[in-house]
Amino acid sequence: FPVTIARSGGIGAGKSLVAEMFAELGAICIDSDQLAREVIERGKPGFDEVIARFGDEVLVDGEIDRTKLASIIFQNADARRDLENIIHPKVRELAAKITSRAGENAVVINEIPLLFETNGQDRFDLVITVEAHIDDRRTRLLTRGLKGYEIEKRIAAQASREERESISDFVIENDGDISDLEKKVLSIWEKEIRPRLTK
């Protein structure tokens, strides 16, 4: 079986950058957010289920507008749960297919922002969380175009740093420059991940 790793972290902590670094080392990286987009595309069962639950108001030019959907679910916990119940099982199924095709000597890293919230840590060999100072995270999210109130809502909707760390085997602190981050990723790869690969 491949080595399976879940990678989580707070919004704006630098999870995607860490994913790129692991990919350069040879890992297969699965982006749950990307899969979540795919499973609600027009023509997929998830699309019909989302429209049945949220109505045509989330459509723009016949496609689901993720910004409109986000504004609904970050204001309403029930709506968020309903959306997660539609999307999460389909994302898990797709990720399982990718993992099953990876081969024995592979490292498969799943990026799962809501790992703690969905209690999914037991499905993986290792759990890594990427964290950064809250002010750095806010600054990064502002440069991505999110507004202040949107950032606060999204941070509030996620588990706390302490909760994420409580289920993690390793915490990567993204508090330096790129080369500092690369060293931390390489250290985990060499000391913890490679030894688990079948000889």
Coordinates of N, CA, C and O in Angstrom, one line a residue:
F1 N 0.8 -1.2 0.0 CA 0.0 0.0 0.0 C 0.9 1.3 0.0 O 2.0 1.2 0.6
P2 N 0.4 2.4 -0.6 CA 1.2 3.6 -0.5 C 1.1 4.1 0.9 O 0.3 3.8 1.7
V3 N 2.1 5.0 1.2 CA 2.0 5.7 2.5 C 1.0 6.9 2.4 O 1.2 7.7 1.4
T4 N 0.0 6.9 3.2 CA -1.0 8.0 3.1 C -0.8 9.0 4.2 O -0.7 8.7 5.4
I5 N -0.8 10.2 3.8 CA -0.6 11.4 4.7 C -1.8 12.4 4.6 O -2.1 12.7 3.4
A6 N -2.3 12.8 5.7 CA -3.2 14.0 5.6 C -2.5 15.2 6.0 O -1.7 15.2 6.9
R7 N -2.7 16.3 5.2 CA -2.1 17.5 5.5 C -3.2 18.6 5.7 O -4.1 18.8 4.9
S8 N -3.2 19.2 6.9 CA -4.2 20.1 7.3 C -3.5 21.4 7.6 O -2.3 21.6 7.5
G9 N -4.3 22.4 8.2 CA -3.7 23.6 8.6 C -4.8 24.7 8.5 O -5.8 24.6 7.9
G10 N -4.5 25.8 9.1 CA -5.4 27.0 9.1 C -5.4 27.6 7.7 O -4.4 27.6 7.0
I11 N -6.5 28.3 7.4 CA -6.6 29.0 6.1 C -5.5 30.1 6.1 O -5.3 30.8 7.1
G12 N -4.8 30.2 5.0 CA -3.7 31.2 4.8 C -2.4 30.8 5.5 O -1.5 31.6 5.5
A13 N -2.3 29.5 6.0 CA -1.0 29.1 6.6 C 0.1 28.7 5.7 O 1.2 28.6 6.1
G14 N -0.3 28.5 4.4 CA 0.7 28.1 3.4 C 0.7 26.6 3.1 O 1.7 26.0 2.7
K15 N -0.5 26.0 3.2 CA -0.7 24.6 2.9 C -0.3 24.2 1.4 O 0.3 23.2 1.1
S16 N -0.7 25.1 0.5 CA -0.5 24.8 -0.9 C 1.0 24.9 -1.3 O 1.5 24.0 -2.0
L17 N 1.7 25.8 -0.6 CA 3.1 25.9 -0.9 C 3.8 24.6 -0.4 O 4.7 24.1 -1.0
V18 N 3.4 24.1 0.8 CA 4.0 22.9 1.4 C 3.7 21.7 0.4 O 4.5 20.8 0.2
A19 N 2.5 21.7 -0.1 CA 2.1 20.6 -1.1 C 3.0 20.6 -2.3 O 3.5 19.6 -2.7
E20 N 3.3 21.8 -2.8 CA 4.2 21.9 -4.0 C 5.6 21.3 -3.6 O 6.2 20.6 -4.4
M21 N 6.1 21.6 -2.4 CA 7.4 21.1 -2.0 C 7.4 19.6 -1.9 O 8.3 18.9 -2.3
F22 N 6.3 19.0 -1.3 CA 6.2 17.6 -1.2 C 6.1 17.0 -2.6 O 6.7 15.9 -2.9
A23 N 5.4 17.6 -3.5 CA 5.2 17.1 -4.9 C 6.6 17.0 -5.6 O 6.9 16.1 -6.3
E24 N 7.4 18.1 -5.3 CA 8.8 18.1 -5.9 C 9.6 17.0 -5.4 O 10.5 16.5 -6.1
L25 N 9.4 16.5 -4.2 CA 10.1 15.4 -3.6 C 9.6 14.0 -4.1 O 10.1 13.0 -3.8
G26 N 8.4 14.1 -4.8 CA 7.9 12.8 -5.4 C 6.6 12.4 -4.9 O 6.1 11.3 -5.3
A27 N 5.9 13.2 -4.0 CA 4.6 12.8 -3.5 C 3.5 13.0 -4.5 O 3.6 13.9 -5.3
I28 N 2.5 12.2 -4.4 CA 1.3 12.5 -5.2 C 0.4 13.3 -4.2 O 0.0 12.9 -3.1
C29 N 0.0 14.6 -4.6 CA -0.8 15.4 -3.8 C -2.2 15.5 -4.3 O -2.4 15.8 -5.4
I30 N -3.1 15.3 -3.4 CA -4.5 15.4 -3.7 C -5.1 16.6 -3.0 O -5.0 16.7 -1.7
D31 N -5.6 17.5 -3.7 CA -6.2 18.7 -3.2 C -7.7 18.6 -3.0 O -8.5 18.5 -4.0
S32 N -8.1 18.4 -1.8 CA -9.6 18.2 -1.5 C -10.4 19.3 -2.0 O -11.6 19.1 -2.5
D33 N -9.9 20.6 -1.9 CA -10.7 21.7 -2.4 C -10.9 21.6 -3.9 O -12.0 21.9 -4.4
Q34 N -9.9 21.1 -4.6 CA -10.0 21.0 -6.1 C -11.1 19.8 -6.4 O -11.9 20.0 -7.3
L35 N -11.0 18.7 -5.6 CA -11.9 17.7 -5.8 C -13.3 18.1 -5.5 O -14.3 17.8 -6.2
A36 N -13.5 19.0 -4.5 CA -14.8 19.5 -4.1 C -15.4 20.3 -5.2 O -16.6 20.4 -5.4
R37 N -14.5 21.0 -5.9 CA -15.0 21.8 -7.1 C -15.5 20.8 -8.2 O -16.6 21.0 -8.8
E38 N -14.7 19.8 -8.4 CA -15.1 18.8 -9.5 C -16.4 18.1 -9.2 O -17.2 17.9 -10.1
V39 N -16.6 17.7 -8.0 CA -17.8 16.9 -7.7 C -19.1 17.6 -7.8 O -20.2 17.0 -7.8
I40 N -19.1 19.0 -7.9 CA -20.3 19.8 -8.0 C -20.4 20.5 -9.4 O -21.1 21.4 -9.6
E41 N -19.5 20.0 -10.3 CA -19.6 20.6 -11.7 C -20.9 20.1 -12.4 O -21.4 19.1 -12.0
R42 N -21.3 20.9 -13.3 CA -22.5 20.6 -14.1 C -22.4 19.2 -14.7 O -21.3 18.9 -15.2
G43 N -23.4 18.4 -14.6 CA -23.4 17.0 -15.1 C -23.0 16.0 -14.1 O -23.2 14.8 -14.3
K44 N -22.5 16.4 -12.9 CA -22.1 15.5 -11.8 C -23.3 15.4 -10.9 O -24.0 16.4 -10.7
P45 N -23.5 14.3 -10.2 CA -24.6 14.2 -9.2 C -24.6 15.2 -8.2 O -25.6 15.7 -7.7
G46 N -23.4 15.7 -7.8 CA -23.3 16.7 -6.7 C -23.9 18.0 -7.1 O -24.4 18.7 -6.3
F47 N -23.8 18.3 -8.4 CA -24.4 19.6 -8.9 C -25.9 19.6 -8.7 O -26.4 20.5 -8.1
D48 N -26.6 18.5 -9.0 CA -28.1 18.4 -8.8 C -28.4 18.5 -7.4 O -29.4 19.1 -7.0
E49 N -27.6 17.8 -6.5 CA -27.9 17.8 -5.1 C -27.7 19.2 -4.5 O -28.5 19.6 -3.6
V50 N -26.7 20.0 -4.9 CA -26.5 21.3 -4.4 C -27.7 22.2 -4.8 O -28.2 23.0 -4.0
I51 N -28.1 22.1 -6.1 CA -29.2 23.0 -6.6 C -30.5 22.6 -5.8 O -31.3 23.5 -5.5
A52 N -30.7 21.3 -5.6 CA -31.9 20.9 -4.9 C -31.9 21.5 -3.5 O -33.0 21.8 -2.9
R53 N -30.8 21.6 -2.9 CA -30.7 22.1 -1.5 C -30.7 23.7 -1.4 O -31.3 24.3 -0.6
F54 N -29.9 24.3 -2.4 CA -29.7 25.7 -2.3 C -30.5 26.6 -3.3 O -30.5 27.8 -3.2
G55 N -31.0 25.9 -4.3 CA -31.8 26.6 -5.3 C -31.0 27.3 -6.4 O -29.7 27.3 -6.3
D56 N -31.7 27.9 -7.3 CA -31.0 28.6 -8.5 C -30.2 29.8 -8.1 O -29.4 30.3 -8.9
E57 N -30.4 30.3 -6.9 CA -29.7 31.6 -6.5 C -28.2 31.4 -6.5 O -27.4 32.4 -6.5
V58 N -27.7 30.2 -6.4 CA -26.2 29.9 -6.4 C -25.7 29.8 -7.8 O -24.5 29.5 -7.9
L59 N -26.5 29.9 -8.8 CA -26.1 29.7 -10.2 C -25.7 31.0 -10.8 O -26.3 32.0 -10.6
V60 N -24.6 31.0 -11.6 CA -24.2 32.1 -12.5 C -23.9 31.5 -13.8 O -23.0 30.6 -13.9
D61 N -24.6 31.9 -14.9 CA -24.3 31.4 -16.2 C -24.4 29.8 -16.2 O -23.6 29.1 -16.9
G62 N -25.4 29.3 -15.4 CA -25.6 27.8 -15.4 C -24.6 27.0 -14.6 O -24.7 25.8 -14.6
E63 N -23.6 27.7 -14.0 CA -22.7 27.0 -13.2 C -22.8 27.4 -11.7 O -23.3 28.5 -11.5
I64 N -22.4 26.5 -10.8 CA -22.5 26.9 -9.4 C -21.4 28.0 -9.1 O -20.2 27.8 -9.4
D65 N -21.8 29.1 -8.5 CA -20.9 30.2 -8.2 C -20.4 29.9 -6.8 O -21.2 30.0 -5.8
R66 N -19.1 29.6 -6.6 CA -18.6 29.2 -5.3 C -18.6 30.3 -4.3 O -18.7 30.2 -3.1
T67 N -18.5 31.6 -4.9 CA -18.5 32.7 -4.0 C -19.9 32.9 -3.3 O -20.0 33.2 -2.1
K68 N -20.9 32.7 -4.2 CA -22.3 32.8 -3.6 C -22.5 31.7 -2.6 O -23.1 32.0 -1.6
L69 N -22.1 30.5 -3.0 CA -22.3 29.4 -2.1 C -21.6 29.6 -0.7 O -22.1 29.4 0.3
A70 N -20.3 30.1 -0.8 CA -19.5 30.4 0.4 C -20.2 31.4 1.3 O -20.2 31.3 2.5
S71 N -20.8 32.5 0.7 CA -21.4 33.5 1.5 C -22.6 33.0 2.2 O -22.9 33.4 3.3
I72 N -23.3 32.0 1.7 CA -24.4 31.3 2.4 C -23.9 30.5 3.5 O -24.4 30.6 4.6
I73 N -23.0 29.6 3.2 CA -22.6 28.6 4.2 C -21.8 29.2 5.4 O -21.8 28.6 6.4
F74 N -21.1 30.3 5.1 CA -20.3 30.8 6.2 C -21.1 31.7 7.2 O -20.7 32.2 8.2
Q75 N -22.4 31.9 6.8 CA -23.3 32.6 7.7 C -24.3 31.6 8.4 O -25.0 32.0 9.2
N76 N -24.3 30.4 7.9 CA -25.3 29.5 8.4 C -24.7 28.1 8.6 O -24.4 27.4 7.6
A77 N -24.6 27.7 9.9 CA -24.0 26.4 10.2 C -24.7 25.2 9.6 O -24.1 24.2 9.2
D78 N -26.1 25.3 9.6 CA -26.9 24.2 9.1 C -26.6 24.0 7.6 O -26.5 22.9 7.0
A79 N -26.6 25.2 6.9 CA -26.3 25.1 5.4 C -24.9 24.6 5.2 O -24.7 23.8 4.2
R80 N -24.0 24.9 6.0 CA -22.6 24.4 5.8 C -22.6 22.9 6.0 O -22.0 22.2 5.2
R81 N -23.3 22.4 7.0 CA -23.3 21.0 7.2 C -24.0 20.3 6.1 O -23.5 19.2 5.6
D82 N -25.1 20.8 5.6 CA -25.8 20.2 4.4 C -24.8 20.1 3.2 O -24.8 19.1 2.5
L83 N -24.1 21.2 3.0 CA -23.2 21.2 1.8 C -22.1 20.1 2.0 O -21.7 19.4 1.1
E84 N -21.5 20.1 3.2 CA -20.5 19.1 3.6 C -21.0 17.7 3.4 O -20.3 16.8 2.9
N85 N -22.3 17.4 3.8 CA -22.8 16.1 3.6 C -23.0 15.7 2.2 O -23.0 14.5 1.8
I86 N -23.1 16.7 1.3 CA -23.2 16.4 -0.2 C -21.8 16.1 -0.7 O -21.6 15.1 -1.4
I87 N -20.9 17.0 -0.3 CA -19.5 17.0 -1.0 C -18.6 16.0 -0.4 O -17.9 15.2 -1.1
H88 N -18.5 15.9 1.0 CA -17.4 15.1 1.6 C -17.4 13.6 1.1 O -16.3 13.1 0.8
P89 N -18.5 12.9 1.1 CA -18.5 11.5 0.7 C -17.9 11.3 -0.7 O -17.2 10.4 -1.0
K90 N -18.3 12.3 -1.6 CA -17.9 12.2 -3.0 C -16.4 12.5 -3.1 O -15.7 11.9 -3.9
V91 N -15.9 13.4 -2.4 CA -14.5 13.7 -2.4 C -13.7 12.6 -1.9 O -12.6 12.2 -2.4
R92 N -14.1 11.9 -0.8 CA -13.4 10.8 -0.2 C -13.4 9.6 -1.2 O -12.3 9.0 -1.4
E93 N -14.5 9.4 -2.0 CA -14.5 8.4 -3.0 C -13.5 8.6 -4.1 O -12.7 7.7 -4.5
L94 N -13.4 9.9 -4.6 CA -12.5 10.3 -5.6 C -11.0 10.1 -5.1 O -10.2 9.6 -5.8
A95 N -10.8 10.6 -3.9 CA -9.4 10.5 -3.3 C -9.0 9.0 -3.2 O -7.8 8.7 -3.4
A96 N -10.0 8.1 -2.8 CA -9.7 6.7 -2.6 C -9.3 6.1 -4.0 O -8.4 5.3 -4.0
K97 N -9.9 6.5 -5.0 CA -9.6 6.0 -6.4 C -8.2 6.4 -6.8 O -7.4 5.6 -7.3
I98 N -7.9 7.7 -6.5 CA -6.5 8.2 -6.9 C -5.5 7.4 -6.1 O -4.4 6.9 -6.6
T99 N -5.7 7.2 -4.8 CA -4.8 6.5 -3.9 C -4.6 5.0 -4.4 O -3.5 4.5 -4.4
S100 N -5.7 4.4 -4.8 CA -5.6 3.0 -5.1 C -4.8 2.8 -6.4 O -4.3 1.7 -6.7
R101 N -4.7 3.8 -7.2 CA -4.0 3.8 -8.5 C -2.5 4.2 -8.3 O -1.7 4.1 -9.2
A102 N -2.1 4.6 -7.1 CA -0.8 5.2 -6.9 C 0.3 4.2 -6.9 O 1.5 4.5 -7.1
G103 N 0.0 2.9 -6.5 CA 1.1 1.9 -6.5 C 1.7 1.8 -5.1 O 1.5 2.7 -4.2
E104 N 2.4 0.7 -4.8 CA 2.8 0.4 -3.5 C 3.9 1.4 -2.9 O 3.9 1.7 -1.8
N105 N 4.8 1.8 -3.8 CA 5.9 2.6 -3.3 C 5.7 4.1 -3.4 O 6.6 4.8 -3.7
A106 N 4.4 4.5 -3.3 CA 4.1 5.9 -3.5 C 3.8 6.5 -2.1 O 3.5 5.9 -1.1
V107 N 3.9 7.9 -2.1 CA 3.5 8.7 -1.0 C 2.3 9.5 -1.5 O 2.5 10.3 -2.5
V108 N 1.2 9.4 -0.9 CA 0.0 10.1 -1.3 C -0.4 11.1 -0.1 O -0.7 10.7 1.0
I109 N -0.4 12.4 -0.5 CA -0.7 13.4 0.5 C -2.0 14.0 0.2 O -2.2 14.6 -0.9
N110 N -3.0 13.9 1.1 CA -4.3 14.5 0.9 C -4.3 15.9 1.7 O -4.1 15.9 2.9
E111 N -4.6 16.9 0.9 CA -4.8 18.2 1.6 C -6.2 18.3 2.1 O -7.2 18.3 1.2
I112 N -6.5 18.3 3.4 CA -7.8 18.3 3.9 C -7.9 19.4 5.0 O -7.5 19.2 6.1
P113 N -8.4 20.6 4.6 CA -8.5 21.7 5.5 C -9.3 21.4 6.8 O -9.0 21.8 7.9
L114 N -10.4 20.6 6.6 CA -11.3 20.3 7.7 C -11.1 18.9 8.3 O -12.1 18.2 8.6
L115 N -9.9 18.5 8.4 CA -9.6 17.2 8.9 C -10.1 17.0 10.3 O -10.8 16.0 10.6
F116 N -9.8 17.9 11.2 CA -10.3 17.8 12.6 C -11.8 17.8 12.7 O -12.4 17.0 13.3
E117 N -12.4 18.7 11.9 CA -13.9 18.9 11.9 C -14.6 17.6 11.4 O -15.7 17.3 11.9
T118 N -14.0 16.9 10.5 CA -14.6 15.7 9.9 C -14.1 14.4 10.6 O -14.5 13.3 10.2
N119 N -13.2 14.6 11.6 CA -12.8 13.4 12.3 C -12.1 12.4 11.4 O -12.3 11.2 11.6
G120 N -11.3 12.8 10.4 CA -10.8 11.9 9.4 C -9.4 11.4 9.6 O -8.9 10.7 8.8
Q121 N -8.8 11.8 10.7 CA -7.4 11.5 10.9 C -7.0 10.0 10.9 O -5.9 9.6 10.5
D122 N -8.0 9.2 11.4 CA -7.7 7.8 11.5 C -7.5 7.0 10.2 O -7.1 5.9 10.1
R123 N -7.9 7.7 9.1 CA -7.8 7.1 7.8 C -6.3 7.2 7.2 O -6.1 6.7 6.1
F124 N -5.4 7.8 7.9 CA -4.1 8.1 7.3 C -3.0 7.5 8.2 O -3.1 7.4 9.4
D125 N -1.8 7.3 7.6 CA -0.6 6.8 8.3 C 0.0 7.9 9.1 O 0.5 7.7 10.2
L126 N 0.0 9.1 8.6 CA 0.5 10.3 9.3 C -0.3 11.5 9.1 O -1.0 11.6 8.0
V127 N -0.3 12.4 10.0 CA -1.1 13.7 9.9 C -0.1 14.8 10.1 O 0.7 14.8 11.1
I128 N 0.0 15.7 9.1 CA 0.9 16.9 9.2 C 0.0 18.1 9.2 O -0.9 18.2 8.3
T129 N 0.2 19.1 10.1 CA -0.5 20.3 10.0 C 0.5 21.5 9.7 O 1.6 21.5 10.2
V130 N 0.0 22.4 8.9 CA 0.8 23.6 8.6 C 0.2 24.8 9.3 O -1.0 25.0 9.2
E131 N 1.0 25.4 10.1 CA 0.5 26.6 10.9 C 1.4 27.8 10.6 O 2.5 27.7 10.2
A132 N 0.8 29.0 10.9 CA 1.5 30.2 10.8 C 0.8 31.2 11.8 O -0.3 31.0 12.2
H133 N 1.5 32.3 12.1 CA 1.0 33.3 13.0 C -0.3 33.9 12.4 O -0.4 34.1 11.2
I134 N -1.3 34.1 13.3 CA -2.6 34.6 12.8 C -2.5 35.9 12.0 O -3.2 36.0 11.0
D135 N -1.6 36.8 12.3 CA -1.4 38.0 11.6 C -0.9 37.8 10.2 O -1.3 38.4 9.2
D136 N 0.1 36.8 10.1 CA 0.6 36.5 8.8 C -0.5 35.9 7.9 O -0.6 36.1 6.7
R137 N -1.3 35.0 8.5 CA -2.4 34.4 7.8 C -3.4 35.5 7.2 O -3.8 35.4 6.1
R138 N -3.7 36.4 8.1 CA -4.7 37.5 7.7 C -4.1 38.3 6.5 O -4.8 38.6 5.6
T139 N -2.8 38.6 6.6 CA -2.1 39.4 5.6 C -2.2 38.6 4.2 O -2.5 39.2 3.2
R140 N -1.9 37.3 4.3 CA -1.9 36.5 3.0 C -3.3 36.5 2.4 O -3.4 36.6 1.2
L141 N -4.3 36.4 3.3 CA -5.7 36.2 2.8 C -6.1 37.6 2.2 O -6.9 37.6 1.2
L142 N -5.7 38.7 2.8 CA -6.1 40.0 2.2 C -5.4 40.2 0.9 O -6.1 40.7 0.0
T143 N -4.2 39.7 0.7 CA -3.6 39.8 -0.6 C -4.2 38.9 -1.7 O -4.1 39.1 -2.9
R144 N -4.9 37.9 -1.2 CA -5.7 37.0 -2.1 C -7.0 37.6 -2.5 O -7.8 37.1 -3.3
G145 N -7.4 38.7 -1.9 CA -8.6 39.4 -2.3 C -9.8 39.2 -1.3 O -10.9 39.7 -1.6
L146 N -9.6 38.5 -0.2 CA -10.7 38.3 0.7 C -10.8 39.6 1.6 O -9.8 40.2 1.9
K147 N -12.0 39.9 1.9 CA -12.3 41.1 2.8 C -12.1 40.7 4.3 O -12.2 39.5 4.6
G148 N -11.9 41.6 5.1 CA -11.6 41.4 6.5 C -12.7 40.5 7.2 O -12.4 39.6 7.9
Y149 N -14.0 40.9 7.0 CA -15.0 40.2 7.6 C -15.1 38.7 7.1 O -15.5 37.8 7.8
E150 N -14.8 38.5 5.8 CA -14.8 37.2 5.2 C -13.7 36.3 5.9 O -13.9 35.2 6.2
I151 N -12.6 36.9 6.1 CA -11.4 36.2 6.7 C -11.8 35.8 8.1 O -11.6 34.6 8.5
E152 N -12.4 36.7 8.9 CA -12.8 36.3 10.3 C -13.8 35.2 10.3 O -13.7 34.3 11.1
K153 N -14.8 35.3 9.4 CA -15.8 34.2 9.3 C -15.2 32.8 9.0 O -15.5 31.8 9.6
R154 N -14.2 32.8 8.1 CA -13.6 31.6 7.7 C -12.7 31.0 8.8 O -12.7 29.8 9.0
I155 N -12.0 31.9 9.4 CA -11.1 31.4 10.5 C -12.0 30.9 11.6 O -11.7 29.8 12.2
A156 N -13.1 31.6 11.9 CA -14.1 31.1 13.0 C -14.7 29.8 12.6 O -15.1 29.0 13.5
A157 N -14.9 29.5 11.3 CA -15.6 28.3 10.9 C -14.6 27.1 11.0 O -15.1 25.9 11.0
Q158 N -13.3 27.3 11.1 CA -12.4 26.2 11.2 C -12.1 25.9 12.6 O -12.3 26.6 13.6
A159 N -11.6 24.7 12.8 CA -11.1 24.2 14.1 C -10.0 25.2 14.6 O -9.4 25.9 13.8
S160 N -9.7 25.2 15.9 CA -8.6 26.0 16.4 C -7.3 25.4 16.1 O -7.2 24.2 15.8
R161 N -6.3 26.2 16.2 CA -4.9 25.6 16.0 C -4.6 24.5 17.0 O -4.1 23.5 16.6
E162 N -5.1 24.7 18.2 CA -4.8 23.6 19.2 C -5.6 22.3 18.9 O -5.0 21.2 19.1
E163 N -6.8 22.5 18.3 CA -7.5 21.3 17.9 C -6.8 20.6 16.8 O -6.7 19.3 16.8
R164 N -6.3 21.3 15.8 CA -5.6 20.7 14.7 C -4.3 20.0 15.1 O -4.0 18.9 14.7
E165 N -3.6 20.7 16.0 CA -2.3 20.1 16.5 C -2.6 18.9 17.3 O -1.7 18.0 17.4
S166 N -3.7 18.8 18.0 CA -4.0 17.6 18.9 C -4.1 16.3 18.1 O -4.0 15.2 18.6
I167 N -4.4 16.4 16.8 CA -4.5 15.2 16.0 C -3.3 15.0 15.0 O -3.3 14.1 14.2
S168 N -2.3 15.8 15.2 CA -1.2 15.8 14.2 C 0.0 15.1 14.7 O 0.3 15.1 15.9
D169 N 0.7 14.4 13.8 CA 2.0 13.8 14.2 C 3.1 14.8 14.1 O 4.1 14.8 14.8
F170 N 3.0 15.8 13.1 CA 4.0 16.8 12.9 C 3.3 18.1 12.6 O 2.3 18.2 12.0
V171 N 3.9 19.2 13.2 CA 3.5 20.6 12.9 C 4.6 21.3 12.1 O 5.7 21.3 12.6
I172 N 4.3 21.8 10.9 CA 5.2 22.6 10.2 C 4.9 24.1 10.4 O 3.8 24.5 10.1
E173 N 5.8 24.8 11.1 CA 5.6 26.2 11.4 C 6.1 27.0 10.2 O 7.3 27.1 10.0
N174 N 5.2 27.7 9.5 CA 5.6 28.5 8.4 C 5.8 29.9 8.9 O 5.0 30.8 8.6
D175 N 6.9 30.1 9.5 CA 7.2 31.4 10.1 C 8.5 32.1 9.7 O 9.0 33.0 10.2
G176 N 9.1 31.5 8.6 CA 10.3 32.0 8.1 C 10.2 32.3 6.6 O 9.1 32.5 6.1
D177 N 11.3 32.2 5.9 CA 11.3 32.4 4.5 C 11.1 31.0 3.8 O 11.0 30.0 4.4
I178 N 11.1 31.0 2.4 CA 10.9 29.8 1.7 C 11.9 28.7 1.9 O 11.6 27.6 2.1
S179 N 13.2 29.1 2.0 CA 14.2 28.1 2.2 C 14.1 27.5 3.6 O 14.3 26.3 3.7
D180 N 13.6 28.2 4.5 CA 13.4 27.7 5.9 C 12.3 26.6 5.8 O 12.4 25.6 6.4
L181 N 11.2 27.0 5.1 CA 10.1 26.0 4.9 C 10.5 24.8 4.2 O 10.2 23.7 4.6
E182 N 11.3 24.9 3.2 CA 11.8 23.8 2.4 C 12.6 22.8 3.3 O 12.5 21.6 3.2
K183 N 13.4 23.4 4.2 CA 14.2 22.6 5.1 C 13.3 21.7 6.0 O 13.6 20.6 6.3
K184 N 12.3 22.4 6.5 CA 11.4 21.6 7.4 C 10.6 20.5 6.7 O 10.5 19.4 7.2
V185 N 10.2 20.8 5.4 CA 9.5 19.8 4.6 C 10.5 18.6 4.3 O 10.2 17.4 4.5
L186 N 11.7 18.9 3.9 CA 12.7 17.9 3.6 C 13.1 17.1 4.8 O 13.2 15.8 4.6
S187 N 13.1 17.7 5.9 CA 13.5 16.9 7.2 C 12.4 15.9 7.5 O 12.7 14.7 7.7
I188 N 11.1 16.2 7.3 CA 10.0 15.3 7.6 C 10.1 14.2 6.5 O 9.9 13.0 6.8
W189 N 10.3 14.6 5.3 CA 10.4 13.6 4.2 C 11.5 12.6 4.4 O 11.2 11.4 4.3
E190 N 12.7 13.0 4.8 CA 13.8 12.1 4.9 C 13.7 11.3 6.2 O 14.0 10.1 6.1
K191 N 13.3 11.9 7.3 CA 13.3 11.2 8.6 C 12.1 10.3 8.8 O 12.1 9.3 9.5
E192 N 10.9 10.8 8.3 CA 9.7 10.1 8.7 C 9.0 9.4 7.6 O 8.3 8.4 7.8
I193 N 9.0 10.0 6.4 CA 8.2 9.4 5.3 C 9.0 8.3 4.5 O 8.5 7.2 4.3
R194 N 10.2 8.7 4.1 CA 11.0 7.7 3.3 C 11.2 6.4 4.0 O 11.1 5.3 3.3
P195 N 11.5 6.4 5.3 CA 11.7 5.1 6.0 C 10.4 4.2 5.9 O 10.5 3.0 6.1
R196 N 9.3 4.8 5.7 CA 8.0 4.0 5.7 C 7.8 3.3 4.3 O 6.9 2.5 4.2
L197 N 8.5 3.7 3.3 CA 8.3 3.2 2.0 C 8.9 1.7 2.0 O 9.9 1.4 2.6
T198 N 8.2 0.9 1.2 CA 8.6 -0.5 1.2 C 10.0 -0.6 0.5 O 10.2 0.1 -0.5
K199 N 10.8 -1.3 1.1 CA 12.2 -1.4 0.6 C 12.2 -2.2 -0.8 O 11.5 -3.2 -0.9

